[in-house]
Amino acid sequence: MLGNLQANMSRQGVNTVQKGCCNACEKPIVGQVITALGKTWHPEHFTCNHCSQELGTRNFFERDGFPYCEPDYHNLFSPRCAYCNGAILDKCVTALDKTWHTEHFFCAQCGQQFGEDGFHERDGKPYCRNDYFEMFAPKCNGCNRAIMENYISALNSQWHPDCFVCRDCKKAVRGKSFYAMEGKPVCPQCVGVDEEE
């Protein structure tokens, strides 16, 4: 019967030469054929390995020799953003052993994206320099602002060098003798002591 059909089709000018066997059903392919992944398929049998949707001539992705439609491929195999858990399809940032959309890698406190200063990490979260030091750096006993660089350690506290001054007259006591009063340095003159005695 197939022979008669082929003969009739040939007389009408339709080519009925077999184009190989379908990779899915293993039956001969006559008519339209899809060649992909080094194999031949009936068009209706070239489908996504996950959702079984016909791929036809649409874009597809290959994984371990199987075809996948674009949405399924990204949902199954693309890296996931640590912030939104969405598939990452384009540029990404890899930091803190995680992957992020570039627009989702930002300071956990203020939400600003990181500039040239980069970021600081605390408990697995990224912070901009200002927020990191404001939240986690030791505070100066003179001004109560974060200590980001050099400091003086005295009176069981830490101080910015410019903040280590006499409690009363505000003159610098760094490198000089001083007295402690209520946890603050006080110069000998303000205490009423003559240094030369």
Coordinates of N, CA and C in Angstrom, one line a residue:
M1 N 0.8 -1.2 0.0 CA 0.0 0.0 0.0 C 0.9 1.3 0.0
L2 N 2.0 1.3 0.8 CA 2.9 2.4 0.9 C 3.5 2.6 -0.5
G3 N 3.8 1.5 -1.2 CA 4.4 1.5 -2.5 C 3.5 2.2 -3.5
N4 N 2.2 1.9 -3.5 CA 1.2 2.5 -4.4 C 1.1 4.0 -4.1
L5 N 1.1 4.3 -2.8 CA 1.0 5.8 -2.4 C 2.2 6.5 -2.9
Q6 N 3.4 5.9 -2.8 CA 4.6 6.6 -3.2 C 4.6 6.8 -4.7
A7 N 4.2 5.7 -5.4 CA 4.1 5.8 -6.9 C 3.1 6.9 -7.3
N8 N 2.0 7.0 -6.7 CA 1.0 8.0 -7.1 C 1.5 9.4 -6.8
M9 N 2.2 9.6 -5.6 CA 2.7 10.9 -5.3 C 3.8 11.3 -6.3
S10 N 4.7 10.3 -6.7 CA 5.7 10.6 -7.6 C 5.2 11.1 -8.9
R11 N 4.1 10.4 -9.4 CA 3.5 10.8 -10.7 C 2.9 12.3 -10.6
Q12 N 2.6 12.7 -9.4 CA 2.1 14.1 -9.2 C 3.2 15.1 -8.9
G13 N 4.4 14.6 -8.9 CA 5.6 15.5 -8.8 C 6.0 15.7 -7.3
V14 N 5.5 14.9 -6.4 CA 5.8 15.0 -5.0 C 6.9 14.0 -4.7
N15 N 8.0 14.5 -4.2 CA 9.1 13.6 -3.8 C 8.8 12.8 -2.6
T16 N 8.9 11.5 -2.7 CA 8.5 10.6 -1.6 C 9.7 9.8 -1.1
V17 N 10.9 10.2 -1.4 CA 12.1 9.5 -0.9 C 12.2 9.6 0.6
Q18 N 12.4 8.4 1.2 CA 12.6 8.4 2.6 C 13.8 9.2 3.1
K19 N 13.6 10.0 4.1 CA 14.6 10.9 4.6 C 15.3 10.5 5.9
G20 N 15.2 9.2 6.1 CA 15.8 8.6 7.4 C 14.7 8.3 8.3
C21 N 15.1 7.8 9.5 CA 14.1 7.4 10.5 C 14.0 8.5 11.6
C22 N 12.8 8.7 12.1 CA 12.6 9.6 13.2 C 13.3 9.1 14.5
N23 N 14.0 10.0 15.1 CA 14.7 9.7 16.3 C 13.8 9.4 17.5
A24 N 12.6 9.9 17.4 CA 11.6 9.7 18.5 C 10.8 8.4 18.3
C25 N 10.2 8.2 17.1 CA 9.3 7.0 16.9 C 10.0 5.9 16.1
E26 N 11.1 6.2 15.6 CA 11.9 5.2 14.8 C 11.2 4.8 13.5
K27 N 10.3 5.5 13.0 CA 9.6 5.2 11.8 C 10.2 6.1 10.7
P28 N 10.1 5.6 9.4 CA 10.6 6.4 8.3 C 10.0 7.8 8.2
I29 N 10.8 8.7 7.7 CA 10.3 10.1 7.6 C 10.2 10.3 6.1
V30 N 8.9 10.6 5.7 CA 8.6 11.0 4.3 C 7.9 12.4 4.4
G31 N 8.3 13.3 3.7 CA 7.7 14.7 3.7 C 8.6 15.6 4.5
Q32 N 8.0 16.4 5.3 CA 8.8 17.4 6.1 C 9.7 16.6 7.1
V33 N 10.8 17.2 7.3 CA 11.8 16.6 8.3 C 12.5 17.7 9.0
I34 N 12.8 17.5 10.3 CA 13.6 18.4 11.1 C 14.9 17.7 11.4
T35 N 16.0 18.4 11.1 CA 17.3 17.9 11.4 C 17.9 18.7 12.5
A36 N 18.1 18.1 13.6 CA 18.7 18.9 14.8 C 19.4 17.9 15.7
L37 N 20.4 18.4 16.3 CA 21.2 17.6 17.3 C 21.8 16.4 16.6
G38 N 22.1 16.5 15.3 CA 22.7 15.4 14.5 C 21.7 14.3 14.2
K39 N 20.4 14.5 14.4 CA 19.4 13.5 14.2 C 18.3 14.0 13.3
T40 N 17.4 13.1 12.8 CA 16.2 13.6 12.1 C 15.0 13.2 12.9
W41 N 13.9 14.0 12.6 CA 12.7 13.9 13.4 C 11.5 14.2 12.5
H42 N 10.4 13.6 12.8 CA 9.1 14.1 12.3 C 8.9 15.5 13.0
P43 N 8.4 16.5 12.3 CA 8.2 17.8 12.9 C 7.4 17.7 14.2
E44 N 6.4 16.8 14.3 CA 5.5 16.7 15.5 C 6.2 15.9 16.6
H45 N 7.4 15.3 16.3 CA 8.1 14.5 17.3 C 9.3 15.3 17.9
F46 N 9.6 16.4 17.2 CA 10.8 17.2 17.7 C 10.2 18.1 18.8
T47 N 10.2 17.7 20.1 CA 9.6 18.4 21.2 C 10.5 18.6 22.3
C48 N 10.1 19.5 23.2 CA 10.9 19.8 24.4 C 10.9 18.6 25.3
N49 N 12.0 18.3 25.8 CA 12.2 17.1 26.6 C 11.5 17.2 28.0
H50 N 11.1 18.5 28.3 CA 10.5 18.7 29.6 C 8.9 18.8 29.5
C51 N 8.5 19.8 28.6 CA 7.0 20.0 28.5 C 6.4 19.4 27.3
S52 N 7.1 18.8 26.4 CA 6.7 18.1 25.2 C 6.0 19.0 24.2
Q53 N 6.3 20.3 24.3 CA 5.8 21.2 23.3 C 6.6 21.1 22.0
E54 N 5.9 21.1 20.9 CA 6.6 21.0 19.6 C 7.5 22.2 19.5
L55 N 8.8 21.9 19.1 CA 9.7 23.0 18.9 C 9.7 23.5 17.5
G56 N 9.4 22.7 16.5 CA 9.3 23.2 15.1 C 10.6 23.9 14.7
T57 N 10.5 25.1 14.3 CA 11.7 25.9 13.9 C 12.0 27.0 14.9
R58 N 11.4 26.9 16.1 CA 11.7 27.9 17.1 C 13.1 27.6 17.7
N59 N 13.6 28.6 18.4 CA 14.9 28.5 19.1 C 14.7 27.4 20.2
F60 N 15.8 26.6 20.4 CA 15.8 25.6 21.4 C 17.2 25.5 22.0
F61 N 17.3 24.9 23.1 CA 18.6 24.6 23.8 C 18.8 23.1 24.0
E62 N 20.0 22.7 24.0 CA 20.3 21.3 24.1 C 21.0 21.1 25.5
R63 N 20.6 20.0 26.1 CA 21.3 19.7 27.4 C 21.4 18.2 27.4
D64 N 22.6 17.6 27.5 CA 22.8 16.2 27.6 C 22.2 15.4 26.4
G65 N 22.2 16.1 25.2 CA 21.6 15.5 24.0 C 20.1 15.6 23.8
F66 N 19.5 16.3 24.7 CA 18.0 16.5 24.6 C 17.7 17.9 24.3
P67 N 16.6 18.1 23.5 CA 16.2 19.5 23.2 C 15.2 20.0 24.3
Y68 N 15.3 21.3 24.5 CA 14.4 22.0 25.5 C 14.0 23.3 24.9
C69 N 12.7 23.7 25.2 CA 12.2 25.0 24.8 C 13.0 26.0 25.6
E70 N 13.0 27.3 25.1 CA 13.8 28.3 25.8 C 13.3 28.5 27.3
P71 N 12.0 28.7 27.5 CA 11.6 28.9 28.9 C 11.9 27.7 29.9
D72 N 11.7 26.5 29.4 CA 12.1 25.3 30.3 C 13.6 25.2 30.5
Y73 N 14.3 25.5 29.5 CA 15.8 25.4 29.7 C 16.2 26.4 30.7
H74 N 15.8 27.6 30.6 CA 16.2 28.6 31.6 C 15.7 28.3 33.0
N75 N 14.4 27.8 33.1 CA 13.9 27.5 34.4 C 14.6 26.3 35.1
L76 N 15.0 25.3 34.2 CA 15.7 24.1 34.8 C 17.2 24.3 35.0
F77 N 17.9 25.0 34.1 CA 19.3 24.9 34.1 C 20.1 26.3 34.2
S78 N 19.4 27.4 34.0 CA 20.1 28.7 34.1 C 20.4 29.0 35.6
P79 N 21.5 29.7 35.9 CA 21.8 30.0 37.3 C 20.7 30.9 37.8
R80 N 20.4 30.9 39.1 CA 19.3 31.6 39.8 C 19.9 32.8 40.5
C81 N 19.2 33.9 40.5 CA 19.6 35.1 41.2 C 19.4 34.9 42.7
A82 N 20.4 35.2 43.5 CA 20.2 35.1 45.0 C 19.2 36.0 45.6
Y83 N 18.9 37.1 44.9 CA 17.9 38.0 45.4 C 16.5 37.7 45.0
C84 N 16.2 37.4 43.7 CA 14.8 37.2 43.3 C 14.5 35.8 42.9
N85 N 15.5 34.9 42.9 CA 15.4 33.5 42.5 C 15.0 33.3 41.0
G86 N 15.1 34.4 40.2 CA 14.7 34.3 38.8 C 15.9 33.8 38.0
A87 N 15.7 33.2 36.9 CA 16.7 32.7 36.0 C 17.6 33.9 35.5
I88 N 18.9 33.7 35.5 CA 19.8 34.7 35.0 C 20.0 34.4 33.5
L89 N 19.6 35.3 32.6 CA 19.7 35.1 31.2 C 20.8 35.9 30.5
D90 N 21.3 36.9 31.2 CA 22.3 37.8 30.6 C 23.5 38.0 31.6
K91 N 23.9 39.2 31.7 CA 25.1 39.5 32.6 C 24.7 39.2 34.0
C92 N 25.7 38.8 34.8 CA 25.5 38.5 36.2 C 26.7 38.9 37.0
V93 N 26.5 38.9 38.3 CA 27.6 39.1 39.3 C 27.7 37.9 40.1
T94 N 28.9 37.4 40.3 CA 29.1 36.3 41.2 C 29.9 36.8 42.4
A95 N 29.3 36.7 43.6 CA 29.9 37.2 44.8 C 29.3 36.5 46.0
L96 N 30.1 36.3 47.0 CA 29.6 35.7 48.3 C 29.1 34.3 48.0
D97 N 29.8 33.6 47.0 CA 29.4 32.2 46.6 C 28.0 32.1 46.1
K98 N 27.5 33.2 45.5 CA 26.1 33.3 44.9 C 26.2 34.0 43.6
T99 N 25.1 33.9 42.8 CA 25.0 34.6 41.5 C 23.8 35.5 41.6
W100 N 24.0 36.7 41.0 CA 23.0 37.7 41.1 C 22.8 38.4 39.7
H101 N 21.5 38.8 39.4 CA 21.3 39.8 38.3 C 22.1 41.0 38.7
T102 N 22.7 41.7 37.7 CA 23.6 42.8 38.0 C 22.8 43.9 38.8
E103 N 21.5 44.1 38.4 CA 20.7 45.1 39.0 C 20.2 44.7 40.4
H104 N 20.4 43.4 40.8 CA 20.0 42.9 42.1 C 21.1 42.7 43.1
F105 N 22.3 43.1 42.7 CA 23.5 43.1 43.6 C 23.7 44.5 44.2
F106 N 23.1 44.7 45.4 CA 23.1 46.0 46.0 C 23.3 45.9 47.5
C107 N 23.5 47.1 48.2 CA 23.7 47.1 49.6 C 22.4 46.6 50.3
A108 N 22.6 45.7 51.3 CA 21.5 45.1 52.0 C 20.8 46.1 52.9
Q109 N 21.5 47.3 53.2 CA 20.9 48.3 54.1 C 20.2 49.4 53.3
C110 N 21.0 50.1 52.4 CA 20.4 51.2 51.7 C 19.9 51.0 50.3
G111 N 20.2 49.8 49.8 CA 19.7 49.4 48.4 C 20.4 50.0 47.3
Q112 N 21.5 50.8 47.5 CA 22.3 51.4 46.4 C 23.2 50.3 45.8
Q113 N 23.4 50.4 44.5 CA 24.3 49.5 43.8 C 25.7 49.9 44.2
F114 N 26.7 49.0 44.1 CA 28.0 49.3 44.6 C 28.8 50.0 43.5
G115 N 29.6 51.0 43.9 CA 30.4 51.7 43.0 C 31.9 51.2 43.0
E116 N 32.8 52.1 42.9 CA 34.2 51.7 42.8 C 34.7 51.2 44.1
D117 N 34.1 51.6 45.2 CA 34.5 51.1 46.6 C 34.2 49.7 46.8
G118 N 33.4 49.0 45.9 CA 33.1 47.6 46.1 C 32.1 47.4 47.2
F119 N 32.2 46.3 47.9 CA 31.3 46.0 49.0 C 32.0 45.3 50.1
H120 N 31.4 45.3 51.3 CA 31.9 44.6 52.5 C 30.8 43.6 52.8
E121 N 31.2 42.5 53.4 CA 30.3 41.4 53.7 C 30.2 41.2 55.2
R122 N 29.0 40.9 55.7 CA 28.7 40.6 57.1 C 27.5 39.6 57.1
D123 N 27.7 38.4 57.7 CA 26.7 37.4 57.7 C 26.1 37.0 56.4
G124 N 27.0 37.0 55.4 CA 26.6 36.6 54.0 C 25.8 37.7 53.2
K125 N 25.8 38.9 53.8 CA 25.1 40.0 53.1 C 26.1 41.0 52.6
P126 N 25.8 41.6 51.5 CA 26.7 42.7 51.0 C 26.3 44.1 51.5
Y127 N 27.2 44.9 51.8 CA 27.0 46.3 52.3 C 27.9 47.2 51.6
C128 N 27.4 48.5 51.4 CA 28.3 49.5 50.9 C 29.2 49.9 52.0
R129 N 30.3 50.6 51.7 CA 31.3 50.9 52.7 C 30.7 51.8 53.8
N130 N 29.9 52.8 53.4 CA 29.3 53.7 54.5 C 28.4 52.9 55.4
D131 N 27.5 52.1 54.9 CA 26.6 51.4 55.8 C 27.3 50.3 56.6
Y132 N 28.3 49.7 56.0 CA 29.0 48.7 56.7 C 29.7 49.3 58.0
F133 N 30.4 50.4 57.8 CA 31.1 51.0 58.9 C 30.2 51.6 59.9
E134 N 29.1 52.2 59.4 CA 28.1 52.8 60.3 C 27.4 51.7 61.2
M135 N 27.2 50.6 60.6 CA 26.5 49.5 61.3 C 27.4 48.7 62.2
F136 N 28.6 48.4 61.7 CA 29.4 47.4 62.3 C 30.8 47.8 62.9
A137 N 31.3 49.0 62.5 CA 32.6 49.4 62.9 C 32.5 49.9 64.4
P138 N 33.6 49.9 65.1 CA 33.6 50.5 66.4 C 33.3 52.0 66.3
K139 N 32.7 52.5 67.4 CA 32.3 53.9 67.4 C 33.3 54.7 68.2
C140 N 33.6 55.9 67.8 CA 34.4 56.9 68.5 C 33.8 57.3 69.8
N141 N 34.5 57.3 70.9 CA 33.9 57.7 72.1 C 33.8 59.2 72.2
G142 N 34.4 60.0 71.3 CA 34.2 61.4 71.2 C 33.0 61.9 70.4
C143 N 32.9 61.4 69.2 CA 31.8 61.9 68.4 C 30.7 60.8 68.1
N144 N 30.9 59.6 68.5 CA 30.0 58.4 68.3 C 29.8 58.1 66.8
R145 N 30.7 58.5 66.0 CA 30.7 58.1 64.6 C 31.6 56.9 64.4
A146 N 31.4 56.2 63.3 CA 32.2 55.0 63.0 C 33.6 55.3 62.8
I147 N 34.5 54.5 63.3 CA 35.9 54.6 63.1 C 36.3 53.8 61.9
M148 N 36.7 54.4 60.8 CA 37.0 53.7 59.5 C 38.5 53.5 59.3
E149 N 39.3 54.3 59.9 CA 40.8 54.2 59.7 C 41.5 54.3 61.0
N150 N 42.5 55.2 61.1 CA 43.3 55.3 62.3 C 42.5 55.7 63.5
Y151 N 42.9 55.2 64.7 CA 42.2 55.5 65.9 C 43.2 55.4 67.1
I152 N 42.8 56.0 68.1 CA 43.6 56.0 69.4 C 42.8 55.1 70.4
S153 N 43.5 54.2 71.0 CA 42.8 53.4 72.0 C 43.3 53.9 73.4
A154 N 42.3 54.4 74.1 CA 42.6 55.0 75.5 C 41.3 55.0 76.3
L155 N 41.5 54.9 77.6 CA 40.3 54.9 78.5 C 39.3 53.9 78.2
N156 N 39.8 52.7 77.8 CA 38.9 51.6 77.5 C 38.0 51.9 76.3
S157 N 38.4 52.8 75.4 CA 37.5 53.2 74.3 C 38.4 53.5 73.1
Q158 N 37.8 53.7 72.0 CA 38.5 54.0 70.8 C 38.1 55.4 70.3
W159 N 39.0 56.2 69.7 CA 38.8 57.6 69.4 C 39.4 57.9 68.0
H160 N 38.7 58.7 67.3 CA 39.3 59.3 66.1 C 40.5 60.2 66.6
P161 N 41.6 60.3 66.0 CA 42.7 61.1 66.5 C 42.3 62.6 66.7
D162 N 41.4 63.1 65.9 CA 40.9 64.5 66.0 C 39.9 64.6 67.2
C163 N 39.3 63.5 67.6 CA 38.3 63.6 68.7 C 38.9 63.4 70.1
F164 N 40.2 63.0 70.1 CA 40.8 62.7 71.4 C 41.3 64.0 72.0
V165 N 40.4 64.8 72.6 CA 40.7 66.1 73.1 C 40.2 66.3 74.5
C166 N 40.7 67.3 75.1 CA 40.3 67.6 76.5 C 38.8 67.8 76.6
R167 N 38.1 67.2 77.5 CA 36.7 67.3 77.7 C 36.2 68.8 77.9
D168 N 37.1 69.6 78.5 CA 36.7 70.9 78.9 C 37.1 72.0 77.9
C169 N 38.4 72.0 77.5 CA 38.9 73.1 76.7 C 39.0 72.7 75.2
K170 N 38.8 71.4 74.9 CA 38.8 70.8 73.5 C 40.2 70.9 72.9
K171 N 41.3 71.1 73.6 CA 42.6 71.0 73.0 C 43.0 69.6 72.9
A172 N 43.8 69.3 71.9 CA 44.3 67.9 71.7 C 45.2 67.4 72.9
V173 N 44.9 66.2 73.3 CA 45.8 65.6 74.3 C 46.6 64.4 73.8
R174 N 46.5 64.2 72.5 CA 47.2 63.1 71.9 C 48.7 63.3 72.1
G175 N 49.3 62.3 72.7 CA 50.8 62.3 72.9 C 51.2 63.1 74.1
K176 N 50.2 63.6 74.9 CA 50.5 64.4 76.1 C 49.9 63.6 77.3
S177 N 50.2 64.1 78.5 CA 49.6 63.5 79.7 C 48.2 64.1 79.9
F178 N 47.4 63.3 80.5 CA 46.0 63.8 80.7 C 45.4 63.0 81.9
Y179 N 44.3 63.5 82.4 CA 43.6 62.8 83.4 C 42.3 62.2 82.9
A180 N 41.8 61.2 83.5 CA 40.5 60.6 83.1 C 39.4 61.1 84.0
M181 N 38.4 61.7 83.5 CA 37.3 62.1 84.3 C 36.0 61.7 83.5
E182 N 35.2 60.8 84.2 CA 34.0 60.3 83.6 C 34.2 59.7 82.2
G183 N 35.3 59.0 82.1 CA 35.6 58.3 80.8 C 36.1 59.2 79.7
K184 N 36.4 60.5 80.0 CA 36.9 61.4 79.0 C 38.3 61.9 79.4
P185 N 39.1 62.3 78.5 CA 40.4 62.9 78.8 C 40.2 64.4 79.2
V186 N 41.0 64.8 80.2 CA 41.0 66.2 80.6 C 42.5 66.5 80.8
C187 N 42.8 67.7 80.2 CA 44.2 68.1 80.3 C 44.6 68.6 81.7
P188 N 45.9 68.6 82.0 CA 46.3 69.0 83.4 C 45.8 70.4 83.7
Q189 N 45.9 71.4 82.7 CA 45.5 72.7 83.0 C 44.0 72.8 83.4
C190 N 43.1 72.1 82.8 CA 41.7 72.1 83.1 C 41.4 71.5 84.5
V191 N 42.3 70.6 84.9 CA 42.1 69.9 86.2 C 42.7 70.9 87.3
G192 N 43.5 71.8 86.9 CA 44.2 72.7 87.8 C 45.5 72.3 88.3
V193 N 46.2 71.4 87.5 CA 47.5 70.9 87.9 C 48.5 71.6 86.9
D194 N 49.5 72.1 87.5 CA 50.6 72.7 86.8 C 51.5 71.6 86.3
E195 N 51.7 71.4 85.0 CA 52.5 70.3 84.5 C 54.0 70.4 85.0
E196 N 54.5 71.5 85.3 CA 55.9 71.7 85.6 C 56.2 71.3 87.1
E197 N 55.2 71.1 87.9 CA 55.4 70.8 89.3 C 56.0 69.4 89.5

